[in-house]
């Protein structure tokens, strides 16, 4: 049998314990045909085989981002970049908004993201008046870098029904002029309400453009699979993923979570975790715990019953749990279930698990739970954590080495658009524990480059029950892989982020070349 593609002269990092390294990989159809030495590939190289000479470059399994939010990421990619790298003042922001307004039909929403008043020359947030001057005929919303605040102009406030008389919504705040009481445009903890309830969903043309952007974004970052973690995901989202996937406009493979309510739509169709195919698969039921807006806080007994019901219906669970008390609530629910029906082997997941002290880690281990962590936030946000996180919690923040050593499976994710998807930033963060500023967060939690790579490959596949088909390079597995300009397991750690994704292959097709 001859291969369709042979990658040779490569440093192949297989992530497969039975054959950790190799020189070449052969692909037939959408599967890996063989992994081995250059010479061994001669027998599968025919006249029609495309031979790719990797000239010593590294080949690794494609990256799997175990937790992100696709529609929010698409919004971000479609928005005006107002990060400190792009703008230095409110005057710059107004200019950028004015420029976008000129190209946008009046009445259409204009989005900006990532402003941070700390880095603006004026040292303050923009207001509705600033934005009214720039775009009086378009509703405008600018999201703060933290996503905890946003600024709306007058047309946007009107569409949101926010005026002088509007009372403070629970858990949120409308900032007002101290003398007149008029909202000044700055809203706290209301961004997801504005985006989901006030702004219209993407139009067909916007959706086409957004998928085009996000598809290229993933492939250029080597993301061959991702896990969609939005609890609002429902049947209609599933259809969108299906439609764009089949049209070849979303090439990365998707495992899509649902919420406690929306999972019923899938259940009615006889679908549970694992239903679907290699392109689109139903993931866990996502349960929001703690301070998260948009969903009512569940009392422990209600949570226990909900978790038991989902578990017994055949669903994996994924708990959004950031604080120690949220992680503990998830553990208590799983222990409640475990007393009735064993949970080990069901791979219930703790998403974020940001604060995880030893006593909780021990309980997670006994439950066979999986931690989905965010090492790239160490790089992008580490400085802020060091400055703002309660010193009592700091020793337990985004630990990776301790859970791995205790036998808990840890997978990595960007939580994009919270931070960029870039998996190499995550590998760098996991290996060095260094923030962009160079400050170090819990150096004792640093892992080896091989372990860091596992977080984004085999372990991420394990988190969605897919390690049998992806996450490592071995015969019979899906031919999803990346060619990297350098070997992350061999370059000095400080050079990991210089590594470029040079080629992305999904299902045996070269879908991106840099
Ligand atoms: Zn998330």
Coordinates of C-alpha atoms and ligand atoms in Angstrom, one line a residue:
X1 CA 0.0 0.0 0.0
X2 CA 1.5 3.4 -0.9
X3 CA 1.0 6.5 1.1
X4 CA -0.6 9.7 0.0
X5 CA 1.9 11.8 1.9
X6 CA 5.3 11.0 3.5
X7 CA 6.9 13.5 5.8
X8 CA 10.6 12.6 6.1
X9 CA 13.8 13.9 7.6
X10 CA 11.8 15.1 10.5
X11 CA 12.2 15.1 14.3
X12 CA 8.9 13.4 15.0
X13 CA 7.6 13.8 18.5
X14 CA 5.0 11.1 18.6
X15 CA 3.6 11.5 22.1
X16 CA 3.2 7.7 21.9
X17 CA 5.1 5.9 24.6
X18 CA 5.7 2.8 22.5
X19 CA 7.7 4.8 20.0
X20 CA 8.5 8.3 21.3
X21 CA 10.5 9.5 18.4
X22 CA 10.9 8.9 14.7
X23 CA 12.2 10.4 11.5
X24 CA 9.2 10.0 9.2
X25 CA 5.4 9.7 9.1
X26 CA 3.3 8.2 6.3
X27 CA -0.3 9.2 5.7
X28 CA -2.9 7.3 3.8
X29 CA -6.4 8.9 3.4
X30 CA -7.3 10.6 6.7
X31 CA -5.1 8.2 8.8
X32 CA -1.5 7.6 9.8
X33 CA -0.2 4.7 7.9
X34 CA 3.3 4.3 9.4
X35 CA 5.7 6.1 11.8
X36 CA 9.4 5.2 11.7
X37 CA 12.8 5.8 10.1
X38 CA 13.3 7.4 6.7
X39 CA 14.4 4.1 5.1
X40 CA 11.3 2.3 6.3
X41 CA 9.1 4.7 4.3
X42 CA 10.5 3.5 1.0
X43 CA 8.2 0.6 0.9
X44 CA 5.1 2.9 1.2
X45 CA 6.4 5.6 -1.2
X46 CA 4.8 5.2 -4.6
X47 CA 4.8 7.3 -7.8
X48 CA 1.8 9.3 -6.5
X49 CA 3.1 9.8 -3.0
X50 CA 3.7 13.4 -2.1
X51 CA 7.1 13.5 -0.2
X52 CA 7.6 16.4 2.1
X53 CA 11.2 16.9 3.1
X54 CA 11.0 18.4 6.6
X55 CA 14.8 19.2 6.7
X56 CA 15.1 18.4 10.4
X57 CA 12.1 20.3 11.5
X58 CA 9.8 18.9 14.2
X59 CA 6.6 17.1 13.5
X60 CA 4.1 16.8 16.4
X61 CA 0.5 15.9 16.9
X62 CA -1.8 18.8 16.1
X63 CA -2.7 21.0 19.0
X64 CA -6.0 20.5 20.8
X65 CA -7.3 23.5 22.7
X66 CA -9.5 21.9 25.4
X67 CA -11.6 24.9 26.3
X68 CA -12.5 28.0 24.2
X69 CA -15.5 30.0 23.1
X70 CA -15.8 30.1 19.4
X71 CA -18.4 32.8 18.8
X72 CA -16.8 35.2 21.3
X73 CA -13.5 34.6 19.6
X74 CA -15.1 35.3 16.2
X75 CA -16.5 38.5 17.6
X76 CA -13.1 39.5 18.8
X77 CA -11.4 38.7 15.5
X78 CA -14.1 40.8 13.8
X79 CA -13.7 43.7 16.3
X80 CA -11.4 46.8 16.4
X81 CA -8.2 45.9 18.3
X82 CA -7.9 48.5 21.1
X83 CA -5.2 46.7 23.0
X84 CA -2.2 48.7 24.2
X85 CA -0.2 47.5 21.2
X86 CA -2.8 49.1 18.9
X87 CA -3.8 52.4 20.6
X88 CA -2.2 54.7 23.1
X89 CA -5.0 57.2 23.9
X90 CA -8.7 57.9 23.8
X91 CA -8.0 60.1 20.8
X92 CA -6.6 57.0 19.0
X93 CA -9.7 55.0 20.0
X94 CA -12.0 57.7 18.6
X95 CA -10.0 57.7 15.4
X96 CA -10.2 53.9 15.1
X97 CA -14.0 53.9 15.7
X98 CA -14.5 56.8 13.3
X99 CA -12.6 54.9 10.6
X100 CA -14.7 51.7 11.1
X101 CA -17.9 53.7 11.1
X102 CA -17.0 55.1 7.6
X103 CA -17.0 51.6 6.3
X104 CA -20.0 50.3 8.2
X105 CA -23.7 50.9 7.3
X106 CA -25.3 53.2 9.8
X107 CA -27.3 51.3 12.5
X108 CA -24.9 48.4 12.4
X109 CA -23.1 47.6 15.6
X110 CA -19.4 48.5 15.9
X111 CA -17.3 46.4 18.3
X112 CA -14.0 47.2 19.9
X113 CA -12.1 44.9 22.3
X114 CA -9.2 44.9 24.8
X115 CA -9.1 48.6 25.8
X116 CA -7.3 49.1 29.1
X117 CA -7.5 52.6 30.6
X118 CA -4.3 51.9 32.5
X119 CA -2.3 52.2 29.3
X120 CA -4.3 55.2 27.8
X121 CA -2.6 58.6 27.8
X122 CA -5.8 60.1 29.4
X123 CA -5.6 57.5 32.2
X124 CA -9.4 57.0 32.1
X125 CA -12.0 54.9 30.3
X126 CA -13.7 56.3 27.2
X127 CA -17.3 57.5 27.8
X128 CA -20.5 57.5 25.7
X129 CA -19.7 61.1 24.7
X130 CA -16.3 60.2 23.3
X131 CA -17.9 57.4 21.3
X132 CA -20.8 59.6 20.2
X133 CA -18.4 62.0 18.7
X134 CA -16.7 59.2 16.7
X135 CA -19.8 57.3 15.6
X136 CA -23.1 59.1 16.3
X137 CA -25.1 56.9 14.0
X138 CA -23.8 53.5 14.9
X139 CA -24.3 51.6 18.2
X140 CA -20.8 51.1 19.6
X141 CA -19.6 48.7 22.3
X142 CA -16.0 48.6 23.6
X143 CA -15.1 45.6 25.7
X144 CA -12.5 46.1 28.5
X145 CA -9.6 43.8 28.4
X146 CA -10.9 42.1 31.6
X147 CA -14.3 41.5 30.0
X148 CA -15.8 42.7 33.3
X149 CA -16.5 46.2 31.9
X150 CA -17.6 47.8 28.7
X151 CA -18.5 51.2 27.3
X152 CA -21.5 51.9 25.1
X153 CA -22.3 55.1 23.1
X154 CA -25.8 56.7 23.2
X155 CA -27.3 54.7 20.3
X156 CA -26.1 51.4 22.0
X157 CA -27.4 52.5 25.4
X158 CA -30.8 53.3 23.9
X159 CA -31.0 49.8 22.2
X160 CA -30.1 48.3 25.5
X161 CA -32.8 50.2 27.2
X162 CA -30.4 51.9 29.7
X163 CA -31.3 55.4 30.7
X164 CA -31.6 57.7 33.7
X165 CA -34.4 55.6 35.3
X166 CA -32.8 52.2 34.8
X167 CA -32.2 50.5 38.2
X168 CA -29.0 48.8 38.9
X169 CA -29.3 45.2 37.6
X170 CA -28.4 42.5 40.3
X171 CA -24.6 41.8 40.3
X172 CA -24.0 44.6 37.8
X173 CA -23.4 48.3 37.8
X174 CA -24.3 51.2 35.6
X175 CA -21.8 54.1 36.1
X176 CA -23.5 57.5 36.2
X177 CA -22.7 61.2 36.1
X178 CA -22.6 62.2 39.8
X179 CA -24.6 65.4 39.3
X180 CA -27.1 64.5 36.7
X181 CA -27.4 60.7 37.3
X182 CA -27.2 60.1 33.6
X183 CA -25.3 56.8 32.6
X184 CA -21.9 57.8 31.3
X185 CA -21.7 54.6 29.1
X186 CA -19.5 52.5 31.4
X187 CA -21.1 49.3 32.5
X188 CA -19.8 46.6 34.8
X189 CA -20.6 42.9 34.5
X190 CA -23.0 43.6 31.7
X191 CA -21.0 42.6 28.6
X192 CA -22.4 39.2 28.1
X193 CA -26.0 40.6 28.6
X194 CA -25.2 43.2 25.9
X195 CA -23.7 40.6 23.5
X196 CA -26.4 37.9 24.0
X197 CA -29.6 39.9 24.6
X198 CA -29.1 43.3 22.9
X199 CA -26.8 42.8 19.9
X200 CA -28.3 40.8 17.0
X201 CA -26.6 37.5 16.2
X202 CA -24.2 37.4 13.2
X203 CA -25.9 37.9 9.9
X204 CA -25.2 35.2 7.2
X205 CA -22.5 37.3 5.6
X206 CA -20.9 38.2 8.9
X207 CA -20.9 34.5 9.9
X208 CA -19.2 33.6 6.6
X209 CA -16.5 36.2 7.2
X210 CA -16.1 35.3 10.9
X211 CA -15.6 31.6 10.1
X212 CA -13.2 32.4 7.4
X213 CA -11.1 34.4 9.9
X214 CA -11.3 32.0 12.7
X215 CA -10.5 29.0 10.5
X216 CA -7.3 30.6 9.3
X217 CA -6.6 31.7 12.9
X218 CA -6.8 28.1 14.2
X219 CA -4.8 26.6 11.3
X220 CA -2.0 29.1 11.5
X221 CA -1.7 28.3 15.3
X222 CA -1.7 24.5 14.6
X223 CA -5.1 24.0 16.3
X224 CA -6.4 20.8 14.6
X225 CA -9.0 20.2 17.3
X226 CA -10.8 22.4 19.9
X227 CA -13.4 21.9 22.6
X228 CA -16.2 24.5 22.6
X229 CA -17.1 25.2 26.3
X230 CA -20.0 27.6 26.1
X231 CA -23.0 26.5 28.2
X232 CA -25.4 28.2 25.8
X233 CA -24.4 25.8 23.0
X234 CA -27.6 24.2 21.6
X235 CA -29.0 22.4 18.7
X236 CA -28.8 25.4 16.4
X237 CA -25.1 25.9 17.3
X238 CA -24.5 22.3 16.5
X239 CA -26.1 22.8 13.1
X240 CA -23.9 25.8 12.4
X241 CA -20.8 23.8 13.2
X242 CA -22.0 20.9 11.1
X243 CA -22.8 23.2 8.1
X244 CA -19.5 25.1 8.2
X245 CA -17.6 21.9 8.8
X246 CA -19.1 20.0 5.9
X247 CA -18.5 23.0 3.6
X248 CA -14.8 22.9 4.6
X249 CA -15.0 26.3 6.2
X250 CA -14.2 25.1 9.7
X251 CA -11.4 22.5 9.3
X252 CA -10.5 22.0 12.9
X253 CA -12.4 19.2 14.7
X254 CA -14.9 20.2 17.3
X255 CA -16.0 18.7 20.6
X256 CA -19.0 20.8 21.6
X257 CA -20.3 21.1 25.2
X258 CA -23.9 21.9 26.0
X259 CA -25.5 23.4 29.1
X260 CA -27.7 21.8 31.7
X261 CA -30.8 23.1 29.8
X262 CA -29.7 22.7 26.2
X263 CA -28.4 19.1 26.8
X264 CA -32.1 18.1 26.8
X265 CA -32.4 19.0 23.1
X266 CA -29.6 16.5 22.4
X267 CA -31.1 13.9 24.8
X268 CA -34.4 14.0 22.9
X269 CA -32.4 13.0 19.8
X270 CA -30.7 10.2 21.7
X271 CA -27.4 12.0 21.9
X272 CA -25.0 12.0 24.9
X273 CA -21.3 12.8 25.4
X274 CA -19.4 11.1 22.6
X275 CA -22.3 11.2 20.0
X276 CA -21.4 12.6 16.6
X277 CA -18.3 11.8 14.6
X278 CA -14.6 12.7 14.2
X279 CA -15.4 16.2 12.9
X280 CA -18.1 17.2 15.4
X281 CA -18.7 15.4 18.6
X282 CA -20.9 16.2 21.6
X283 CA -18.8 16.9 24.7
X284 CA -19.6 17.5 28.3
X285 CA -22.5 19.3 30.1
X286 CA -21.0 22.6 31.2
X287 CA -22.1 23.7 34.7
X288 CA -21.2 27.2 35.8
X289 CA -20.3 27.6 39.4
X290 CA -19.4 30.6 41.5
X291 CA -19.3 34.2 40.5
X292 CA -20.2 33.7 36.9
X293 CA -22.9 35.9 35.6
X294 CA -25.7 34.7 33.3
X295 CA -26.7 31.6 35.3
X296 CA -28.3 31.4 38.7
X297 CA -26.2 30.2 41.5
X298 CA -27.1 26.6 42.4
X299 CA -27.4 25.5 46.0
X300 CA -25.4 22.4 46.8
X301 CA -28.4 20.0 47.0
X302 CA -29.7 21.3 43.7
X303 CA -26.2 21.0 42.2
X304 CA -25.9 17.4 43.5
X305 CA -29.2 16.4 41.9
X306 CA -28.4 18.1 38.6
X307 CA -25.0 16.4 38.4
X308 CA -26.4 13.0 39.3
X309 CA -29.0 13.3 36.6
X310 CA -26.5 14.3 33.9
X311 CA -24.1 11.6 35.0
X312 CA -26.8 8.9 35.0
X313 CA -28.0 10.1 31.6
X314 CA -24.5 9.4 30.2
X315 CA -23.0 12.8 30.1
X316 CA -19.6 13.8 31.1
X317 CA -19.6 17.0 33.3
X318 CA -17.4 20.0 33.0
X319 CA -17.6 22.4 35.9
X320 CA -16.6 26.0 35.5
X321 CA -14.8 26.5 38.8
X322 CA -12.3 29.2 39.4
X323 CA -12.2 29.8 43.2
X324 CA -11.4 27.3 45.8
X325 CA -15.0 27.3 47.0
X326 CA -16.3 26.6 43.5
X327 CA -13.8 23.7 43.0
X328 CA -15.0 22.3 46.3
X329 CA -18.7 22.6 45.3
X330 CA -17.9 20.6 42.2
X331 CA -16.0 18.0 44.2
X332 CA -18.9 17.7 46.7
X333 CA -21.3 17.1 43.9
X334 CA -19.1 14.4 42.4
X335 CA -18.7 12.7 45.7
X336 CA -22.4 12.8 46.2
X337 CA -22.8 11.1 42.8
X338 CA -19.9 8.7 43.5
X339 CA -21.8 7.3 46.6
X340 CA -24.6 6.3 44.2
X341 CA -22.9 5.5 40.9
X342 CA -19.1 5.3 40.4
X343 CA -17.6 8.4 38.7
X344 CA -14.1 7.1 38.2
X345 CA -13.6 6.5 34.5
X346 CA -16.2 9.1 33.6
X347 CA -13.5 11.8 33.4
X348 CA -15.6 14.6 34.8
X349 CA -13.8 17.8 34.3
X350 CA -12.9 20.8 36.4
X351 CA -12.5 23.8 34.0
X352 CA -9.9 26.4 35.1
X353 CA -9.5 24.9 38.6
X354 CA -7.5 28.1 39.3
X355 CA -7.2 27.6 43.0
X356 CA -6.5 24.0 43.9
X357 CA -4.9 23.4 47.3
X358 CA -3.5 19.9 48.2
X359 CA -6.6 18.7 50.1
X360 CA -8.8 19.4 47.1
X361 CA -6.3 17.8 44.7
X362 CA -6.4 14.6 46.7
X363 CA -10.2 14.4 46.5
X364 CA -10.1 15.1 42.7
X365 CA -7.6 12.3 42.3
X366 CA -9.9 9.9 44.1
X367 CA -12.8 10.9 41.7
X368 CA -10.7 10.3 38.6
X369 CA -11.4 13.9 37.6
X370 CA -9.6 15.8 34.8
X371 CA -8.3 19.4 35.3
X372 CA -8.4 21.7 32.3
X373 CA -5.9 24.5 33.1
X374 CA -4.6 27.6 31.2
X375 CA -0.8 27.8 31.2
X376 CA -0.9 30.5 28.6
X377 CA -2.6 32.8 31.1
X378 CA 0.6 32.6 33.2
X379 CA 2.3 34.2 30.2
X380 CA -0.4 36.7 29.3
X381 CA -1.8 37.5 32.8
X382 CA 0.8 36.3 35.3
X383 CA 1.9 39.8 36.2
X384 CA -1.7 40.7 37.1
X385 CA -2.1 37.5 39.2
X386 CA 1.0 38.3 41.2
X387 CA -0.3 41.8 41.9
X388 CA -4.0 41.1 42.6
X389 CA -4.6 37.5 43.8
X390 CA -5.0 36.9 47.5
X391 CA -1.6 35.9 48.8
X392 CA -3.3 32.9 50.6
X393 CA -4.5 31.5 47.3
X394 CA -1.3 32.3 45.3
X395 CA 0.5 29.1 46.2
X396 CA -2.4 27.1 44.6
X397 CA -2.8 29.1 41.4
X398 CA -2.9 27.2 38.1
X399 CA -0.8 24.4 39.4
X400 CA 0.3 21.8 36.8
X401 CA 3.2 19.8 38.1
X402 CA 1.5 18.8 41.4
X403 CA -1.7 17.4 39.8
X404 CA 0.4 15.6 37.2
X405 CA 2.6 14.1 39.9
X406 CA -0.4 13.0 41.9
X407 CA -1.8 11.1 38.9
X408 CA -4.5 13.6 37.8
X409 CA -4.8 14.1 34.1
X410 CA -4.3 17.8 33.2
X411 CA -5.2 19.2 29.8
X412 CA -4.5 22.8 28.6
X413 CA -6.7 25.4 27.0
X414 CA -6.6 29.0 26.1
X415 CA -10.2 29.9 27.2
X416 CA -10.0 32.2 24.1
X417 CA -10.9 34.9 23.6
X418 CA -9.8 35.5 27.3
X419 CA -6.2 35.1 26.0
X420 CA -4.9 34.3 22.5
X421 CA -5.1 30.7 21.4
X422 CA -1.4 30.4 20.7
X423 CA -0.4 27.0 22.2
X424 CA 3.3 27.8 22.2
X425 CA 2.6 30.6 24.7
X426 CA 0.9 27.9 26.8
X427 CA 3.8 25.5 26.5
X428 CA 6.2 28.4 27.3
X429 CA 4.0 29.3 30.4
X430 CA 3.9 25.7 31.6
X431 CA 7.7 25.2 31.2
X432 CA 8.9 28.5 32.5
X433 CA 6.0 29.8 34.7
X434 CA 7.0 33.2 33.4
X435 CA 4.7 36.2 32.6
X436 CA 5.3 38.4 29.7
X437 CA 7.1 40.8 32.1
X438 CA 9.5 38.0 33.1
X439 CA 8.1 37.7 36.6
X440 CA 7.8 34.0 37.7
X441 CA 4.6 32.5 39.1
X442 CA 5.1 29.3 41.2
X443 CA 8.3 28.1 39.6
X444 CA 7.9 24.8 41.6
X445 CA 4.9 24.0 39.3
X446 CA 7.0 24.1 36.1
X447 CA 6.8 21.0 34.0
X448 CA 9.1 19.6 31.3
X449 CA 8.5 20.6 27.6
X450 CA 7.3 17.1 26.9
X451 CA 4.7 17.2 29.7
X452 CA 3.7 20.7 28.4
X453 CA 3.2 19.3 24.9
X454 CA 1.1 16.5 26.4
X455 CA -1.3 19.0 27.9
X456 CA -2.2 20.2 24.4
X457 CA -2.2 16.8 22.7
X458 CA -2.7 13.4 24.4
X459 CA -4.2 14.8 27.6
X460 CA -6.5 17.2 25.7
X461 CA -7.7 14.2 23.7
X462 CA -8.2 12.2 26.9
X463 CA -10.4 15.0 28.3
X464 CA -12.9 14.4 25.5
X465 CA -12.5 10.6 25.4
X466 CA -10.7 10.8 22.0
X467 CA -7.1 9.6 22.9
X468 CA -7.8 6.4 20.8
X469 CA -8.0 8.4 17.6
X470 CA -5.9 11.6 18.2
X471 CA -3.4 13.3 20.4
X472 CA -0.4 11.1 19.4
X473 CA 1.2 9.9 16.1
X474 CA 0.7 6.2 15.6
X475 CA -0.5 4.0 12.8
X476 CA -4.3 4.1 12.6
X477 CA -4.7 7.4 14.3
X478 CA -6.1 10.4 12.5
X479 CA -3.5 12.2 10.4
X480 CA -3.7 15.5 12.4
X481 CA -0.3 17.0 12.8
X482 CA 1.9 20.1 12.7
X483 CA 5.3 20.9 11.3
X484 CA 7.2 23.3 13.6
X485 CA 10.2 25.4 12.9
X486 CA 11.8 24.1 16.1
X487 CA 11.5 21.3 18.5
X488 CA 9.8 22.6 21.7
X489 CA 11.3 19.7 23.7
X490 CA 14.9 20.6 22.7
X491 CA 15.2 24.4 22.2
X492 CA 16.2 26.4 25.3
X493 CA 12.9 27.3 27.1
X494 CA 13.4 31.0 26.4
X495 CA 13.1 30.2 22.6
X496 CA 9.9 28.2 22.7
X497 CA 7.7 31.2 21.7
X498 CA 9.9 31.8 18.7
X499 CA 8.8 28.5 17.2
X500 CA 6.5 28.9 14.2
X501 CA 3.8 26.6 13.0
X502 CA 5.0 26.0 9.4
X503 CA 2.4 23.4 8.3
X504 CA -0.9 22.1 9.6
X505 CA -2.3 18.8 8.5
X506 CA -5.9 17.7 9.3
X507 CA -7.2 14.3 8.3
X508 CA -4.3 13.8 5.9
X509 CA -4.8 17.1 4.1
X510 CA -2.3 19.9 4.2
X511 CA -4.7 22.7 5.3
X512 CA -2.2 25.4 6.1
X513 CA 1.4 26.4 5.2
X514 CA 3.2 29.3 6.7
Ligands
LIG1 ZN1 -14.5 29.5 29.4

